[in-house]
mmCIF file of C-alpha atoms in Angstrom:
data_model
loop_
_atom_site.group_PDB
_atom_site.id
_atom_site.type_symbol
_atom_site.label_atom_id
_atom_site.label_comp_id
_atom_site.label_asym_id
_atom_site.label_seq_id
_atom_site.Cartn_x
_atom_site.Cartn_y
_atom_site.Cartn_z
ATOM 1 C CA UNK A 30 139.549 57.299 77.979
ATOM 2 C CA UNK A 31 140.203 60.785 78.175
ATOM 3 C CA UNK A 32 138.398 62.873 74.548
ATOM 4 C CA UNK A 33 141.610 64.718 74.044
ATOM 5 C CA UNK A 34 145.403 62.959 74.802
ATOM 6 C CA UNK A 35 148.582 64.022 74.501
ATOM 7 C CA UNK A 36 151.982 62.789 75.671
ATOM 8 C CA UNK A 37 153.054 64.682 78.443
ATOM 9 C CA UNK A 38 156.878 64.821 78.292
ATOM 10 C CA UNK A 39 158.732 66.381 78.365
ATOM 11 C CA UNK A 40 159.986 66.476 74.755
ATOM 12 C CA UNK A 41 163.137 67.365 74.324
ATOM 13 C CA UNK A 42 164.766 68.363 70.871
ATOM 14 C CA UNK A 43 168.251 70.166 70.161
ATOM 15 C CA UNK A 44 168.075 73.767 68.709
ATOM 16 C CA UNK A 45 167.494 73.688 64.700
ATOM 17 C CA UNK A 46 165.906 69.938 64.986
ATOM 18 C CA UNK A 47 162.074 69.544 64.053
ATOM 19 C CA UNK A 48 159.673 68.900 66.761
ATOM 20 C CA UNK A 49 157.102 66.288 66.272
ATOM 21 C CA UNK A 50 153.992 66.877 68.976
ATOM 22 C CA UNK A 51 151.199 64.430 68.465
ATOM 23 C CA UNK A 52 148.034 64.274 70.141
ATOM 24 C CA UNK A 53 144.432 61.576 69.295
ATOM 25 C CA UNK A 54 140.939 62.273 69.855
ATOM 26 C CA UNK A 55 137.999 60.219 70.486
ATOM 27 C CA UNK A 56 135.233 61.371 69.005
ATOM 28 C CA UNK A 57 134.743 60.698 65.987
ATOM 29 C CA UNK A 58 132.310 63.717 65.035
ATOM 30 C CA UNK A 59 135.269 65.937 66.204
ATOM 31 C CA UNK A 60 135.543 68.950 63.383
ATOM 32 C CA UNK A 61 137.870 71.034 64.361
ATOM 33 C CA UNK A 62 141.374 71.132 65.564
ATOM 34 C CA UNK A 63 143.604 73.275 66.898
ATOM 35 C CA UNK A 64 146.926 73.950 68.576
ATOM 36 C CA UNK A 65 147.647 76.520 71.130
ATOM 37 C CA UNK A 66 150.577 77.402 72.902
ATOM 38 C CA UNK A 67 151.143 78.031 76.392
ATOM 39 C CA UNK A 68 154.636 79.903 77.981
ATOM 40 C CA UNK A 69 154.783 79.175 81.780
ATOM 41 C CA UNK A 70 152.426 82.133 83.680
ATOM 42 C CA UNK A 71 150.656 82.677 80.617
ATOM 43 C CA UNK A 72 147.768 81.710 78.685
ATOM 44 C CA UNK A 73 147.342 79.973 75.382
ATOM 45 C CA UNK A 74 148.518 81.448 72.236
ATOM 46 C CA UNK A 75 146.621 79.827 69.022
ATOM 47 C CA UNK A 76 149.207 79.309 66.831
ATOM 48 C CA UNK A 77 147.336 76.546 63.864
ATOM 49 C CA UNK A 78 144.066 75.388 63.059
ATOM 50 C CA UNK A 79 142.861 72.609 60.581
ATOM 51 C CA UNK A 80 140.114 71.229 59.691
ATOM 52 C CA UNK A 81 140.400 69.074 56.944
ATOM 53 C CA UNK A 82 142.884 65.707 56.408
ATOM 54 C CA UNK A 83 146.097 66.886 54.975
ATOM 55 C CA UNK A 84 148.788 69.400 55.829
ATOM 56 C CA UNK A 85 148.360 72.413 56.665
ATOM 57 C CA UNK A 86 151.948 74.625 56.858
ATOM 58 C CA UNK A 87 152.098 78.307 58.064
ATOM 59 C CA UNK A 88 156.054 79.251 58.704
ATOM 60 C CA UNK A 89 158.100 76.871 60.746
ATOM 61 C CA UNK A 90 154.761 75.178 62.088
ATOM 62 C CA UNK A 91 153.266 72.077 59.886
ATOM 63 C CA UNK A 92 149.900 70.940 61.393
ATOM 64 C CA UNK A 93 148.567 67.365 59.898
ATOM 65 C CA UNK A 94 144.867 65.949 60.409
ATOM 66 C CA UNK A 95 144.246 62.464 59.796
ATOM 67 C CA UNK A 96 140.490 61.728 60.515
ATOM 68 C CA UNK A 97 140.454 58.139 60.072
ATOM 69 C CA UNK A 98 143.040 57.543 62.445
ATOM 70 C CA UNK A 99 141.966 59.994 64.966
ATOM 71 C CA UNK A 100 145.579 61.708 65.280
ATOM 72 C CA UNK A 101 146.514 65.601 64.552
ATOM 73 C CA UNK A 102 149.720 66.271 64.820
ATOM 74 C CA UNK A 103 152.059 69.510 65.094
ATOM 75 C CA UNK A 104 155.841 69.529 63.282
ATOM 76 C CA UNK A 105 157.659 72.650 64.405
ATOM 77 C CA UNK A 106 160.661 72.926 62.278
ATOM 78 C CA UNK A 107 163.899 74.497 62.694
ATOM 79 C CA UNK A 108 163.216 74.820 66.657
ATOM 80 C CA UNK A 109 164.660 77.473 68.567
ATOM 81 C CA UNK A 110 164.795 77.908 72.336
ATOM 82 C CA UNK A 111 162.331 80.336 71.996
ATOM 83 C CA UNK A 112 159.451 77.390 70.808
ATOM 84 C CA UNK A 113 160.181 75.751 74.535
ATOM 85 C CA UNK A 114 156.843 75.618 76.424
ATOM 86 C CA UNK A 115 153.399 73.345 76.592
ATOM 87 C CA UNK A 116 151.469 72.786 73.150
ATOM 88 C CA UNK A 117 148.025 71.913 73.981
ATOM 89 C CA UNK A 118 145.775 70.175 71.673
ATOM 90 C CA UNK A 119 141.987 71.412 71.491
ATOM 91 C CA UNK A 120 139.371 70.113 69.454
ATOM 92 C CA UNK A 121 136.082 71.276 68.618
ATOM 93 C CA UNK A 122 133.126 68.486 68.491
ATOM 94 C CA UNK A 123 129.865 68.888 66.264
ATOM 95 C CA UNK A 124 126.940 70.389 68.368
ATOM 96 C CA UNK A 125 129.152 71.525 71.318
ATOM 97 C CA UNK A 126 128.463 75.263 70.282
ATOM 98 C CA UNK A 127 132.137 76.062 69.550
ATOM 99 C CA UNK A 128 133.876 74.888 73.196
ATOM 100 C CA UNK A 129 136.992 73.336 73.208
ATOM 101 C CA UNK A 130 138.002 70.263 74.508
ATOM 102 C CA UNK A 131 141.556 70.228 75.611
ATOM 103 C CA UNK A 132 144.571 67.678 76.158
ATOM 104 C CA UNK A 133 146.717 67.942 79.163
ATOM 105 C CA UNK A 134 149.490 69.110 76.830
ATOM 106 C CA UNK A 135 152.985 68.477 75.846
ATOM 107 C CA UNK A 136 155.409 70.462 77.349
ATOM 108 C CA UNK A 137 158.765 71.043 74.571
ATOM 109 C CA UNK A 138 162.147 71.452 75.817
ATOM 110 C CA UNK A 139 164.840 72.920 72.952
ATOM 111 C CA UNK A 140 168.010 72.414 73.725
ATOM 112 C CA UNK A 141 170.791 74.841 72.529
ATOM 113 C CA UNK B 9 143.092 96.519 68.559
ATOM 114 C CA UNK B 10 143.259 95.332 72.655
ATOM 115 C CA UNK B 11 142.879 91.777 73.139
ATOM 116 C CA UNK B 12 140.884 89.877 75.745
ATOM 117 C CA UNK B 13 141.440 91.676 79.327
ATOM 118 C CA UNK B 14 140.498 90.301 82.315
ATOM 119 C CA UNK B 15 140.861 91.458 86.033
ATOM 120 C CA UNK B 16 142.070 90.949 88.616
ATOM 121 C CA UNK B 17 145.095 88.866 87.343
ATOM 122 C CA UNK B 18 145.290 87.859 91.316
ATOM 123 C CA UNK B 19 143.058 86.951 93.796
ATOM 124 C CA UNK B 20 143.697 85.457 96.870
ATOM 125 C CA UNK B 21 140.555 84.446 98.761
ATOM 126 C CA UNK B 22 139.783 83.004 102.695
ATOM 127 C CA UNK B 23 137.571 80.001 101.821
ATOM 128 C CA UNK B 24 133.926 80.776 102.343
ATOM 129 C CA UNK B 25 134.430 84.170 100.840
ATOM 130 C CA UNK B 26 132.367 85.371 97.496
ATOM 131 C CA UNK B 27 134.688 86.094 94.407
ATOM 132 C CA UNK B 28 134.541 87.877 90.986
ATOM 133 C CA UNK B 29 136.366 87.356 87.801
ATOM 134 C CA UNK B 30 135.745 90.190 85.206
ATOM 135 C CA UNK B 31 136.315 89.756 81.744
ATOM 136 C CA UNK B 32 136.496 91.937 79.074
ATOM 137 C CA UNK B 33 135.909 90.280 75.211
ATOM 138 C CA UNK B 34 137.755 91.735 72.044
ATOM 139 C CA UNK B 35 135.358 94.134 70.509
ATOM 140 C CA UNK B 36 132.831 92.296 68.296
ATOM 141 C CA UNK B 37 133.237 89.491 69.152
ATOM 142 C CA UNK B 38 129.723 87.546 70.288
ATOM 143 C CA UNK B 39 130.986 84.628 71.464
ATOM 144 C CA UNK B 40 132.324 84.226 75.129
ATOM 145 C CA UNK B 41 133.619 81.360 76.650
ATOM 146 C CA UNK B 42 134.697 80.647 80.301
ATOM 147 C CA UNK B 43 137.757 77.812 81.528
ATOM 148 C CA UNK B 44 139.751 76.885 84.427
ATOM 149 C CA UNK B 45 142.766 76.006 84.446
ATOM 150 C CA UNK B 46 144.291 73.571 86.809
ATOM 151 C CA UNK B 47 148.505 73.417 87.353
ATOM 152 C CA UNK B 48 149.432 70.617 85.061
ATOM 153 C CA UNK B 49 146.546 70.242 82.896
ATOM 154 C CA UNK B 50 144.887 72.069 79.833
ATOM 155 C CA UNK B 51 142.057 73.977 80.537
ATOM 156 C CA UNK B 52 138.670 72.948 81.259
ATOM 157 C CA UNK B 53 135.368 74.436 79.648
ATOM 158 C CA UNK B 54 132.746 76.301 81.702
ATOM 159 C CA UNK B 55 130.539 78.203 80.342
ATOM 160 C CA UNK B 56 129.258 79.797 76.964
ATOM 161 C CA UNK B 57 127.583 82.704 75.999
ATOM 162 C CA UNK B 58 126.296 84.378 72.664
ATOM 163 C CA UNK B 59 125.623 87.889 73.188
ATOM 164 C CA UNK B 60 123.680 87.787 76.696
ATOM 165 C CA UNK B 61 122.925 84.500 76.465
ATOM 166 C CA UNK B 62 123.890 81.615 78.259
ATOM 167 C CA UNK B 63 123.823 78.949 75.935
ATOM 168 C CA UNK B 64 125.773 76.417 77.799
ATOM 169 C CA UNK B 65 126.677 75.940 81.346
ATOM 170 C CA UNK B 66 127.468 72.471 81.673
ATOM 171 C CA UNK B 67 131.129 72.649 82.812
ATOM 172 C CA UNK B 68 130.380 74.822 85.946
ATOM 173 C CA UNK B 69 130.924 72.547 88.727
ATOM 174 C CA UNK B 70 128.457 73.328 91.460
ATOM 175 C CA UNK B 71 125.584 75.826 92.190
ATOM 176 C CA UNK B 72 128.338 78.188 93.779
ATOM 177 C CA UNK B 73 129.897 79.229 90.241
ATOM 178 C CA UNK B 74 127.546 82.011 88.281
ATOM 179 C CA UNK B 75 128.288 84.154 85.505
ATOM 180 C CA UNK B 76 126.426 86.661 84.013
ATOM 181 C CA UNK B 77 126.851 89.012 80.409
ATOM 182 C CA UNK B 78 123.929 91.066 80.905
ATOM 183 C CA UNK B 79 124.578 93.628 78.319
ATOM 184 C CA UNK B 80 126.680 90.967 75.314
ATOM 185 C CA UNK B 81 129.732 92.295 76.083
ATOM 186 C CA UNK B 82 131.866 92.088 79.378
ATOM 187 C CA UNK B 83 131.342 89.060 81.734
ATOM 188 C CA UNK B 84 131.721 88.102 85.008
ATOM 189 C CA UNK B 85 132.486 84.458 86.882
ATOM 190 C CA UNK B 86 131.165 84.465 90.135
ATOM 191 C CA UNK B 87 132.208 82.025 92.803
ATOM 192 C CA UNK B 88 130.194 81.869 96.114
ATOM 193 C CA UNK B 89 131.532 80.112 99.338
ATOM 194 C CA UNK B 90 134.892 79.600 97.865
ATOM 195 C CA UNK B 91 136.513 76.233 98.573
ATOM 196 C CA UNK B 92 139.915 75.069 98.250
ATOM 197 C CA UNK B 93 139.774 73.186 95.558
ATOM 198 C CA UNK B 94 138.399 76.530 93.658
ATOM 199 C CA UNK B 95 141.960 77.491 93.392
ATOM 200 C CA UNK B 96 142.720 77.708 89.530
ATOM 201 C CA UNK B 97 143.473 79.865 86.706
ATOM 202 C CA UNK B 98 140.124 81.146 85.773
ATOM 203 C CA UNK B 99 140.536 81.812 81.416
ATOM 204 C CA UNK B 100 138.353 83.894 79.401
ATOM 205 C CA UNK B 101 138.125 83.293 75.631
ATOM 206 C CA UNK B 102 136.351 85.360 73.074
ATOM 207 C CA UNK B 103 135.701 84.600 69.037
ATOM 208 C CA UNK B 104 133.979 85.448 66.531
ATOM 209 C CA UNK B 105 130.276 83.546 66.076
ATOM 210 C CA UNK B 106 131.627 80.966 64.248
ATOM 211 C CA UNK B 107 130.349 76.892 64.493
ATOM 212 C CA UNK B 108 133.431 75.496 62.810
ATOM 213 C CA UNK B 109 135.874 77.602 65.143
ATOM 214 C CA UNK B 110 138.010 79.972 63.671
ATOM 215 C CA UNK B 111 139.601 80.073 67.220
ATOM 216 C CA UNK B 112 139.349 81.435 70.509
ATOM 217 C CA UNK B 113 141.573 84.148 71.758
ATOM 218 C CA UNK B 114 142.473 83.972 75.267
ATOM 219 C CA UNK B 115 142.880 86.511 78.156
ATOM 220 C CA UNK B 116 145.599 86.267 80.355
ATOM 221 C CA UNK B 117 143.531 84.684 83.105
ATOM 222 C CA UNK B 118 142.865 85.223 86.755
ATOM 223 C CA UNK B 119 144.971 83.161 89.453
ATOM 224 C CA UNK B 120 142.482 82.452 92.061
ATOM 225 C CA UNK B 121 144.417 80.955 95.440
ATOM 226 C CA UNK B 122 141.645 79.978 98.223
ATOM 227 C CA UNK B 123 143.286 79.518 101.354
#
């Protein structure tokens, strides 16, 4: 079982629809939790971090940590073409002196 | 203020030849963190440093990958005897010291291509 998994897709989601981009962990001392995003060619783009169970909202992007289950998710609301690319899922585990783990990532297709 | 720079943003190697990957960290920041990237997938951890030291190296995946921060600040991968499965997207992340993770911010990376 792979630490960090995402769906693949890709996910595809007309223009102005929310995007729901979920990803599960397997540790269960993971602490941290982030999303980046990653435009073909380029490299990842932080856009959210949590670290506590709840909601966390900043603009259009809604990140949600649920510890117990092991999931983090990513809601991207409103989606424009513009959101299209991979959203990788990183976590950070207790003692592993701040590296991140990675998914494989999701890759988001908006759809005008 | 500049972000994470790294160079060169290509490099194509003959396999068997020595490479370096340069990175330069945002200003301040002590921690430095070294990934590759293969097509497809996210990126994979390398190597750590705080300051000049390496703290953890446990993602490099032979004795022909090196890297070095002698002075806390810029780094560089080193890759002896390149092989073809080398060929990557080498990523360089800097952050703050920070053991919860405030984030790492990423360089634009270094396409390796062994042939």
């Amino acid at each position: 079982q792979k630490e960090v998994e995402q769906n693949s897709g890709p996910l595809s989601v007309p223009e102005g629809a929310i995007a729901s981009l979920n990803c599960t962990y397997s540790d269960r001392v993971s602490q941290s939790f982030f999303w980046y995003r990653q435009y073909s060619g380029k490299s990842p783009e932080l856009i959210m971090s949590i670290y506590s169970n709840g909601d966390k909202e900043d603009g259009r992007f809604t990140a949600q940590l649920n510890k117990a289950s092991q999931y983090v998710s990513l809601l991207i609301r409103d989606s424009q073409p513009s959101d299209s690319a991979t959203y990788l899922c990183a976590v950070i585990n207790t003692g592993t002196a701040s590296k991140l783990t990675f998914g494989t990532g999701t890759r988001l297709q908006v759809t005008l | 203020g500049a972000g994470v720079s790294q160079s060169p943003r290509y490099k194509v190697a003959k396999r068997g030849q020595d490479v370096a990957l340069r990175c330069d960290p945002i200003s301040g920041h002590v921690s430095l963190f070294w990934y590759q990237q293969a097509l497809g997938q996210g990126p994979e951890f390398l190597t750590y440093f705080q300051n000049e030291a390496q703290l953890d190296k446990s993602g490099l995946p032979s004795d022909r990958f090196f890297a070095e921060r002698p002075e806390g600040s810029v780094s560089t991968l080193k890759i002896q005897r390149t092989q073809q499965e080398d060929s990557a997207v080498y990523l360089c992340a800097s952050s703050l010291l920070d053991y919860i993770g405030r984030g790492q911010f990423f360089g634009p990376g270094t396409r390796l291509t062994v042939l």
